[in-house]
XYZ file of C-alpha atoms in Angstrom:
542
model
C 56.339 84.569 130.067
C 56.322 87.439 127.287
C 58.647 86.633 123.931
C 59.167 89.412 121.783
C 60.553 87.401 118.581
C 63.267 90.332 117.000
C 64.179 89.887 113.182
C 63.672 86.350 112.500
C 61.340 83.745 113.139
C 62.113 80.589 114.795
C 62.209 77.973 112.478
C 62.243 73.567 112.770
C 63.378 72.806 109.337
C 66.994 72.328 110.088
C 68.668 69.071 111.305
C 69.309 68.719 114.854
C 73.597 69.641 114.340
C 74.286 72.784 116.112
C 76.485 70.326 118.722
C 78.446 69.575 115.346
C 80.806 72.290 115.486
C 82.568 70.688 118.716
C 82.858 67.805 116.338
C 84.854 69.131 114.122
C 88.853 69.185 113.383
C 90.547 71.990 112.210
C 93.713 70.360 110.077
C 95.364 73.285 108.895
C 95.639 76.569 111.154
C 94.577 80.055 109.457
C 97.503 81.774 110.450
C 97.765 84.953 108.347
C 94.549 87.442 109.195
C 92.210 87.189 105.790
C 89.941 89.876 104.940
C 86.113 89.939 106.024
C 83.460 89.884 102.926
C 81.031 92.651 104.555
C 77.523 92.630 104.461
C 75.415 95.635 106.214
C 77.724 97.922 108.199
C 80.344 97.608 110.719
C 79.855 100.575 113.174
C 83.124 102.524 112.494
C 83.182 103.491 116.122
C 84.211 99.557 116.731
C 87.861 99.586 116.708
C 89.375 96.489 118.448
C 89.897 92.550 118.037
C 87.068 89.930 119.124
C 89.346 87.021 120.964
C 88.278 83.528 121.095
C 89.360 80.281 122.619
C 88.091 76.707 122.004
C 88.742 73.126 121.083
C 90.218 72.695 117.369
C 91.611 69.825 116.937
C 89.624 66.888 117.702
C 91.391 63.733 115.794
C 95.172 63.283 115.682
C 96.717 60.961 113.497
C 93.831 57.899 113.930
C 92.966 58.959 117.482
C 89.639 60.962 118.325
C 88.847 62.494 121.391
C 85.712 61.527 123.634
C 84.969 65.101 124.888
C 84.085 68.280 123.573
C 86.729 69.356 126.449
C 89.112 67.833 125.414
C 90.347 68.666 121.490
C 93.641 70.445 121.276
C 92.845 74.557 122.103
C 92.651 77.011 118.819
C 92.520 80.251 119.228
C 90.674 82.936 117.116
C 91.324 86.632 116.312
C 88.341 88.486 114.711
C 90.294 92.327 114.427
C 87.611 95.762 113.412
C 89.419 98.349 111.944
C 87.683 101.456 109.951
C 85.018 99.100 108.869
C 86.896 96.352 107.804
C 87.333 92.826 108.916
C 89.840 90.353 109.438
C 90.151 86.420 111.019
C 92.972 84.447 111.959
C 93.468 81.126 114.178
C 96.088 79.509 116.052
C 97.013 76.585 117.698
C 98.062 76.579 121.500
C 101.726 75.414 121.600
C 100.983 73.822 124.766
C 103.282 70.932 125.994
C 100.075 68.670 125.312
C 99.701 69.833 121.657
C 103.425 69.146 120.835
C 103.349 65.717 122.491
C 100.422 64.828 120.852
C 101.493 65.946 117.133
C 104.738 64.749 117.393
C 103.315 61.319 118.115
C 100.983 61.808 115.571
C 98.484 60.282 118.309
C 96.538 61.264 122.004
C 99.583 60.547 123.998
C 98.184 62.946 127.040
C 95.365 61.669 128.745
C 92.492 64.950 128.793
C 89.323 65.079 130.599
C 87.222 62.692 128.886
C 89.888 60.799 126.878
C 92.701 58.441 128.015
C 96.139 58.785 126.474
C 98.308 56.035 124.788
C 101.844 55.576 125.581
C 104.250 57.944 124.045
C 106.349 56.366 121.731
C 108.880 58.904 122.555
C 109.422 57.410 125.824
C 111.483 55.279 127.461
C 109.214 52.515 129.780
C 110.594 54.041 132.945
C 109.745 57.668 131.425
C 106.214 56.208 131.192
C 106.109 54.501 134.266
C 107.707 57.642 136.211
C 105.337 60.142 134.462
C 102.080 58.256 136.389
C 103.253 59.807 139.497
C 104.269 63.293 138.588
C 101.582 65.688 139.280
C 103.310 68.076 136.166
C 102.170 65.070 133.608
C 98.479 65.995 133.788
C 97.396 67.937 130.509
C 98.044 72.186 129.978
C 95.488 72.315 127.530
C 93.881 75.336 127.956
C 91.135 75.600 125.665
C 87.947 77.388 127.767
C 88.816 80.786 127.485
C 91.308 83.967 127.303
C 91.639 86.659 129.421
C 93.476 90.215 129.793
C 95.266 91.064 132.954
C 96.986 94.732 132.351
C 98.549 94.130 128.981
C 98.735 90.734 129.300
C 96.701 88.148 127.592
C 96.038 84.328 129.308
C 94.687 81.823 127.964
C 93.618 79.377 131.058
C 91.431 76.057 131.332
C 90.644 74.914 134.822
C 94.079 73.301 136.065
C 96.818 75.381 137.625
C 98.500 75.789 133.973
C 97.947 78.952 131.852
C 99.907 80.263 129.212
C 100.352 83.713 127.940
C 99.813 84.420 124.417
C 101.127 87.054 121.861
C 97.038 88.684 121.202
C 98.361 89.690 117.616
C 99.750 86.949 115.738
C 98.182 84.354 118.660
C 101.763 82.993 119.315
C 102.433 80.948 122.804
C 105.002 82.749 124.641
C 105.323 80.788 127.659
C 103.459 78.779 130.262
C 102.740 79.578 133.890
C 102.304 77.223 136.383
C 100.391 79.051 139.659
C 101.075 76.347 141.720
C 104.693 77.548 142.023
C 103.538 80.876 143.059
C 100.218 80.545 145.263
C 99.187 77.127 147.354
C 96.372 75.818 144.509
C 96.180 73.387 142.024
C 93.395 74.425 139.651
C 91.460 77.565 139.261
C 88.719 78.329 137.070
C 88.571 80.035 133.177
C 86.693 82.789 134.707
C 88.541 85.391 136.878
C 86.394 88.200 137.400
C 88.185 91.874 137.014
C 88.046 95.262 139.691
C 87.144 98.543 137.791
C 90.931 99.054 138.984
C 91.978 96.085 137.034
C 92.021 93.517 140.183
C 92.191 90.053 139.151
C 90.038 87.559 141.597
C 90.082 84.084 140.617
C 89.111 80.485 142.309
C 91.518 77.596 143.111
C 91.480 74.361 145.280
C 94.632 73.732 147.589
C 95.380 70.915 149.283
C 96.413 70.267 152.710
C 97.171 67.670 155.257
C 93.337 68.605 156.826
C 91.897 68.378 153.686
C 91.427 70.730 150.379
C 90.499 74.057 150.436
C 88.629 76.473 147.672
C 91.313 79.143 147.678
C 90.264 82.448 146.733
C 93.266 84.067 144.596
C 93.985 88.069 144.690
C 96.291 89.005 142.104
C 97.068 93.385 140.534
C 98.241 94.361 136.925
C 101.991 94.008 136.272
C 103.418 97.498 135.706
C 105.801 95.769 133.238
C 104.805 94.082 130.796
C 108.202 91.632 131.016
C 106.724 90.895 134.709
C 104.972 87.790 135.772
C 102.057 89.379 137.803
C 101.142 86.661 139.750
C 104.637 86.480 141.177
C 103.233 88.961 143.482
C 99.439 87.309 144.150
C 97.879 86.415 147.436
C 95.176 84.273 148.750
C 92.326 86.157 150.292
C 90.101 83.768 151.782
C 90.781 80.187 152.128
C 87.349 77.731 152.539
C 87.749 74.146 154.066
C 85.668 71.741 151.947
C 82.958 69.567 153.331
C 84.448 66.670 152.674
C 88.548 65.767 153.512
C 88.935 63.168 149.864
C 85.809 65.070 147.817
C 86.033 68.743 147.107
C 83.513 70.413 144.543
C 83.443 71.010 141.528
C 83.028 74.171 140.484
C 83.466 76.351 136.868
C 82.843 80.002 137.948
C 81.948 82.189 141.153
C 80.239 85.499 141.757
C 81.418 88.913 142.813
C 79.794 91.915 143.560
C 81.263 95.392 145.110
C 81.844 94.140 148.605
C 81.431 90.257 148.565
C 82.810 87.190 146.809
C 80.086 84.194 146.172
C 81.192 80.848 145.884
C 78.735 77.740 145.676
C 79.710 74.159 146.840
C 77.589 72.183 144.873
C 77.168 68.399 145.136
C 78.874 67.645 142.170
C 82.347 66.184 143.563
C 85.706 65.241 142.181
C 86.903 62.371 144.221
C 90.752 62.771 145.058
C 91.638 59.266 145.440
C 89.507 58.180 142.771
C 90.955 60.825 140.417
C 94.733 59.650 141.320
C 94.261 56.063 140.796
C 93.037 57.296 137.468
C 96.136 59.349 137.049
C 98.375 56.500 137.835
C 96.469 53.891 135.499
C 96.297 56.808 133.137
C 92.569 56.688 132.469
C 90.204 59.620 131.671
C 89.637 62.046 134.354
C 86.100 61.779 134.197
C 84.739 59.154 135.570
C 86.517 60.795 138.761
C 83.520 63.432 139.177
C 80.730 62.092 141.869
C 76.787 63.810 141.534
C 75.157 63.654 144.898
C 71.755 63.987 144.824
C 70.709 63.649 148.441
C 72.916 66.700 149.708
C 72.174 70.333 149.539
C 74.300 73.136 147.985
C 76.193 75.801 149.890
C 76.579 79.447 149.720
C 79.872 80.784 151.024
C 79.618 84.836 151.229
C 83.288 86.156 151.664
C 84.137 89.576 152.002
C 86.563 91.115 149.697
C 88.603 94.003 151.440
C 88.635 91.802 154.541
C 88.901 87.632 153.080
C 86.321 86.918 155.929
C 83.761 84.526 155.654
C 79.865 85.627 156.407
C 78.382 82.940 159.697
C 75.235 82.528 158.342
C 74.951 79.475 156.444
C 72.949 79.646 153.482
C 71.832 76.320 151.420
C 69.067 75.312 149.076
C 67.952 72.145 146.571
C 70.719 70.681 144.807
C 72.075 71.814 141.373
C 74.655 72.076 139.023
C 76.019 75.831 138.042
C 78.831 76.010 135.472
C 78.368 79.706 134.757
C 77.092 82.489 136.489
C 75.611 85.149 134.782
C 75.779 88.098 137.990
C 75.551 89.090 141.254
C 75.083 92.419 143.299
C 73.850 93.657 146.288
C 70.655 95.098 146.735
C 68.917 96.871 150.346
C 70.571 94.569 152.408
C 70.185 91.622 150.046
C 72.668 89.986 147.687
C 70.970 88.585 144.406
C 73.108 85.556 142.491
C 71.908 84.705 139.204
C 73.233 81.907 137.610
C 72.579 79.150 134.821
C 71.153 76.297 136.424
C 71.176 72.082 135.464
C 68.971 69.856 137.726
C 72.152 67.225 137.844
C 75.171 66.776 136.420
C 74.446 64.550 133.489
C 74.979 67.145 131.568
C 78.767 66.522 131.528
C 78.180 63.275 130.288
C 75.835 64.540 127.939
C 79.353 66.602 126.154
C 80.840 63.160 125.182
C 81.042 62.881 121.782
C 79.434 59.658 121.431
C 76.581 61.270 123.084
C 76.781 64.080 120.922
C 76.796 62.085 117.560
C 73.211 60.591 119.161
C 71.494 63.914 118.187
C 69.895 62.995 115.340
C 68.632 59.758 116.569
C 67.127 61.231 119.642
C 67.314 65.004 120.400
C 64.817 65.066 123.207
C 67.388 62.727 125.037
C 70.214 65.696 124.586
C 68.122 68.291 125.220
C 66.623 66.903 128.344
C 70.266 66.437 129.408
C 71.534 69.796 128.732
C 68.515 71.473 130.165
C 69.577 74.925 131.891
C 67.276 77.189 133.718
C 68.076 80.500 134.553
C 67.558 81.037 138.401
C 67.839 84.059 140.875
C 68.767 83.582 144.503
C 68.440 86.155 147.104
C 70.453 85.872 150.775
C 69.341 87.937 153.335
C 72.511 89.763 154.742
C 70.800 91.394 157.618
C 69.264 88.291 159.978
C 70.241 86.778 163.055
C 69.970 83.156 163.769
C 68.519 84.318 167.581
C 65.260 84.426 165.778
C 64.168 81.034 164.191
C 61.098 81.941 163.323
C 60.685 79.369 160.456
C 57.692 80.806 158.735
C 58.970 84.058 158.190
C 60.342 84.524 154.854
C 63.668 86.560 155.570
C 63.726 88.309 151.838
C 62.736 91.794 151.798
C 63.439 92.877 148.494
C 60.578 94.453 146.796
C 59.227 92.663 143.753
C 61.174 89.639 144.334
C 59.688 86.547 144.080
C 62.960 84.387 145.653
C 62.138 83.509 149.249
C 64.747 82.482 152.265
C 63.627 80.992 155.815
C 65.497 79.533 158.816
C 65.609 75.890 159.381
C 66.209 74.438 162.569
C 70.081 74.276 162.665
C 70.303 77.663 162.230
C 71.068 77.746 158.768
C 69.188 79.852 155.820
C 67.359 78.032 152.987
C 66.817 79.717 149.819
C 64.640 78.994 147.431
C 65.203 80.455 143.799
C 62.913 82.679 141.515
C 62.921 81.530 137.317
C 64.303 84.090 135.448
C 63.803 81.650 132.362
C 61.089 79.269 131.709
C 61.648 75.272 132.777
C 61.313 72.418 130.157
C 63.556 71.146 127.537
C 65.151 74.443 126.560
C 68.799 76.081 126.986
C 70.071 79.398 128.394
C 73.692 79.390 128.573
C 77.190 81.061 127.307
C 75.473 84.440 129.261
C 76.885 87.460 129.055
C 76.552 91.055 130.326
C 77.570 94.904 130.453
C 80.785 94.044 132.144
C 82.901 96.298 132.081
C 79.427 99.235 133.793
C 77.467 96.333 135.429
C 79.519 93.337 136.945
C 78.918 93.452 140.627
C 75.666 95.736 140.322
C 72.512 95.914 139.820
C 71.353 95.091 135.994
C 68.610 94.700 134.159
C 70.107 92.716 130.679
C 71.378 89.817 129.932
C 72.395 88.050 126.859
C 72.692 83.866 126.195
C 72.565 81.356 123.886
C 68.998 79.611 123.675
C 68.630 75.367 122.147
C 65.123 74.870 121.017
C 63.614 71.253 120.395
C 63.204 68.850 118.227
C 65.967 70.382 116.197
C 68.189 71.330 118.974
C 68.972 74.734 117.181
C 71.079 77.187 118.206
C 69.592 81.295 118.735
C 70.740 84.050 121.041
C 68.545 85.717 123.141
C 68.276 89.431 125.418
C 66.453 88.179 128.679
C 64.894 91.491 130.779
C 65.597 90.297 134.273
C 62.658 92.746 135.566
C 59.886 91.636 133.121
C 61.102 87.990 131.843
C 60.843 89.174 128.287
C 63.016 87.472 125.931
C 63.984 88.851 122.530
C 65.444 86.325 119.725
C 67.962 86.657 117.109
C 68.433 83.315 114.887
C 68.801 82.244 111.158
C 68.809 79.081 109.714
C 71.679 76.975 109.229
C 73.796 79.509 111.294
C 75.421 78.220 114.772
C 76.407 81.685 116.928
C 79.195 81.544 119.948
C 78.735 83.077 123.071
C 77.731 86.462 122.779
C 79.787 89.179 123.460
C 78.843 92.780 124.965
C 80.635 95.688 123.480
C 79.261 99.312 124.986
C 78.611 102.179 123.003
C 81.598 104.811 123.933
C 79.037 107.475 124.775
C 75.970 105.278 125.927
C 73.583 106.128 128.579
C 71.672 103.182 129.120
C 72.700 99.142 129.738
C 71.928 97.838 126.930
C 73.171 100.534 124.739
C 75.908 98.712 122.459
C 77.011 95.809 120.564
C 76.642 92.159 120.597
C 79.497 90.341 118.734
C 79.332 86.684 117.976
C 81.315 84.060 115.979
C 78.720 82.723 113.520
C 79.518 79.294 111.885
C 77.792 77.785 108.535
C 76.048 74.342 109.245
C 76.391 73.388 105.492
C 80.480 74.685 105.298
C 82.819 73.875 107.713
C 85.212 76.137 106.307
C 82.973 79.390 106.704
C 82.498 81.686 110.040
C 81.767 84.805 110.239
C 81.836 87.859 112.806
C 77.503 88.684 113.411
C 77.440 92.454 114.933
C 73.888 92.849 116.329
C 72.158 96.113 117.801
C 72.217 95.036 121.682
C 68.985 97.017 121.684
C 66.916 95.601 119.252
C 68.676 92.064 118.451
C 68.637 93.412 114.923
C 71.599 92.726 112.783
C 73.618 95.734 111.491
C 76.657 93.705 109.937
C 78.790 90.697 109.356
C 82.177 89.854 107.804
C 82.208 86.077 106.256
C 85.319 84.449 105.845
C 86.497 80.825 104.263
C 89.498 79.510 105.122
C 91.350 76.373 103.681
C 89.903 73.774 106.953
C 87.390 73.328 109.414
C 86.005 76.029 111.671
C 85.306 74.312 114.876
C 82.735 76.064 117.758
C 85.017 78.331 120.240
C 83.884 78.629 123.978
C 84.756 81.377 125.680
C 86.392 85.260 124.932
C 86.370 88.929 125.096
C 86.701 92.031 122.794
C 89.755 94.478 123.611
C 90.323 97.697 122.130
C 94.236 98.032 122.544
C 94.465 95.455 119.037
């Protein structure tokens, strides 16, 4: 596989700490904007704010969390204006965030971290709370979205919680389970040209859960709740009545929603009993290596399910990257793990093992980059097993019947195996979700050091270019077009860039989405830690 290396070289002197941002605690918010020290230029065509979400607050009073997924959400404003640069953060006022600080300790139990009794209770307050589905955490720290002119910030539980975009105030929580049958949905709706929100959530039923798919438009009104008025599309019946899937993200192209069911499970019984003895939710997720993964195809205009069955090897997806359709094809491509250790692999004690063993990290965080192709056009009247069923020139993905009918698939690399990392991807969304593409963008780990790069991956040729420097940790990149571009890639990349020597110091990179050359940055220092963030988006109405 070609690499084209783009303005620096990779290096191996630094320590193996670009996990150590999601280690850090942010004790005092920044929460008047402070102006950027510029270096290079800021294009003065970029005229918006960069908005992140993340954990930032990862020890309260003498607790610590055990999960990067679990410290309290901060969010971050990055605002371009005229050349000039400012940053701000903010705490999520979420009911967990005020529990916790006014205990001055973890009194809601998160993901990976069990709670202590709140001292604010009364014992049959505590004892009641065990059964009340409402007492499981709102912290929404994964990401933040825009739905007309309304901004969300949203985790993976049926509570999200708009926010005030300009001074990153809460301004009240939403809980979707009062207004559509689910109890989760993911961080990552995908958007309609029109505006559209899709999103995924599981319901549950007296015949068993369900992967509900959730159709929600724009409120005209910016004082209306807009998913008041959503609907459920499509509704899937899991494989299993007590074990649903897990599942972070889905795909969508012009005519067709993709969900996987991979064999990563969260046991229902297992994750109530938990509840009630107020444990960690964690050890309530079940890898299955023996059973294969599933690809439901669901039409959007229509919310009907495609009969063909199509399965391959298992693996664990958190994020996929996109999907389209292509001569009677539709192509998925998504950021593959081999297993699901790599959610154990996020606990902090794990995380604080870096330096005594990277390859051990590494190896569990290993992503590959893979590209599936499923036939649309075949009938199971013709079993022909030795026929390869994909007819899309050039591709190296292949699909064939088995004898129950169903269609196995069997992935082409995009990226290279081994210890590496592709993650955090991003695209031309806004031109490109839902079609064809030729660009991607990710975040790339190398070993022994386990530092942190971005990369441009050409999904026709498998080059790779490289942006990195030294002692510098970058966020998921962000995709900004040029207002009068003409090709894909023509445009911005935007990334929060944190200092491995100052926890105090980030910084807004602006690369050439081209070239992966730098054209700018704005540094900042504020008065406390600068944890990593996760997940965002750049709007142009701020």
């Amino acid at each position: 596989m070609a690499v084209a290396r783009a303005t620096t070289e990779m290096t191996h002197a630094g320590e193996a700490s670009n996990f150590a941002p999601f280690l850090r605690s942010c004790k005092k918010e920044c929460s008047e904007p402070i102006e950027g020290k510029i270096t290079g230029e800021i294009p003065r065509w970029l005229r918006g704010s960069l908005l992140r979400n993340g954990g930032g607050l990862l020890e309260i009073g003498n607790d610590k969390f055990n999960h990067a997924f679990d410290s309290m959400a901060l969010m971050h404003r990055f605002r371009v204006r005229d050349g000039h640069v400012t940053y701000m953060n903010r705490f999520l006022h979420s009911n967990a965030y005020k529990r916790n600080v006014s205990a001055n300790r973890i009194v809601v139990t998160e993901f990976g971290t069990r709670g202590f009794p709140d001292p604010c209770k009364t014992i049959f307050q505590r004892f009641m709370s065990k059964f009340i589905i409402e007492d499981f955490t709102d912290n929404d720290l994964l990401n933040i979205v825009q739905l007309g002119d309304q901004f969300y910030v949203c985790s993976e539980t049926n509570f999200i919680h708009r926010v005030d975009p300009e001074k990153l105030e809460t301004m009240s929580r939403v809980d979707l389970s009062k207004h559509l049958a689910i109890n989760t949905a993911t961080a990552h709706p995908h958007f309609d040209r029109d505006g559209t929100y899709y999103n995924m959530g599981s319901g549950f039923s007296l015949c068993g859960p369900t992967y509900n798919i959730v159709k929600a438009l724009p409120a005209s009104d910016v004082n209306v709740n807009p998913f008041e008025t959503a609907s459920i599309v499509c509704s899937i019946p899991a494989r299993y009545r007590f074990k649903p899937s897990y599942y972070h993200s889905f795909g969508m192209t012009e005519n067709y929603l993709v969900f996987v069911e991979q064999p990563f499970f969260v046991s229902i019984l297992h994750l109530l009993w938990l509840h009630i003895k107020g444990e960690a939710y964690i050890d309530a997720l079940e890898w299955n290596p023996n059973l294969k993964v599933y690809f439901h195809v669901i039409n959007k205009q229509t919310g009907e399910r495609l009969p063909i069955i199509y399965t391959t090897s298992p693996f664990l997806v958190f994020h996929h990257i996109n999907a389209y359709e292509d001569s009677g094809h539709l192509v998925v491509d998504m950021c593959c793990y081999n297993d699901g250790e790599v959610v154990k692999g996020l606990c902090v004690a794990e995380l604080g093992k870096i330096k005594e063993d990277p390859y051990h990290l590494a190896e569990l965080t290993r992503c590959q980059v893979r590209r599936f192709v499923l036939p649309l056009d075949v009938s199971s009247q013709d079993l022909d097993r030795s026929q390869n069923l994909v007819k899309l020139p050039g591709s190296e993905a292949t699909a064939h019947f088995e004898r129950n009918g169903s269609v196995f698939c069997q992935y082409e690399a995009l990226t290279e195996p081994g210890p590496g990392h592709a993650e955090m991807p991003a695209i031309n969304y806004a031109k490109y979700n839902g079609r064809k593409y030729r660009f991607f963008y990710a975040l790339g780990r190398k070993v022994p050091n386990l530092e942190t790069y971005m990369m441009k991956i050409n999904t026709e040729t498998k080059e790779i270019e490289i942006w990195n420097e030294e002692k510098r940790i970058p966020s998921e990149p962000v995709f900004v077009a040029n207002p009068n571009a003409a090709e894909e890639d023509d445009g911005l990349l935007l990334s929060s860039l944190l200092h491995e020597e100052n926890e105090n110091k980030v910084a807004l990179l602006i690369l050439d989405a081209k070239t992966m050359k730098e054209l700018g940055r704005a540094e900042f220092e504020t008065e406390s830690s600068v944890p990593g963030c996760l997940h965002g988006f750049f709007t142009q109405m701020l």
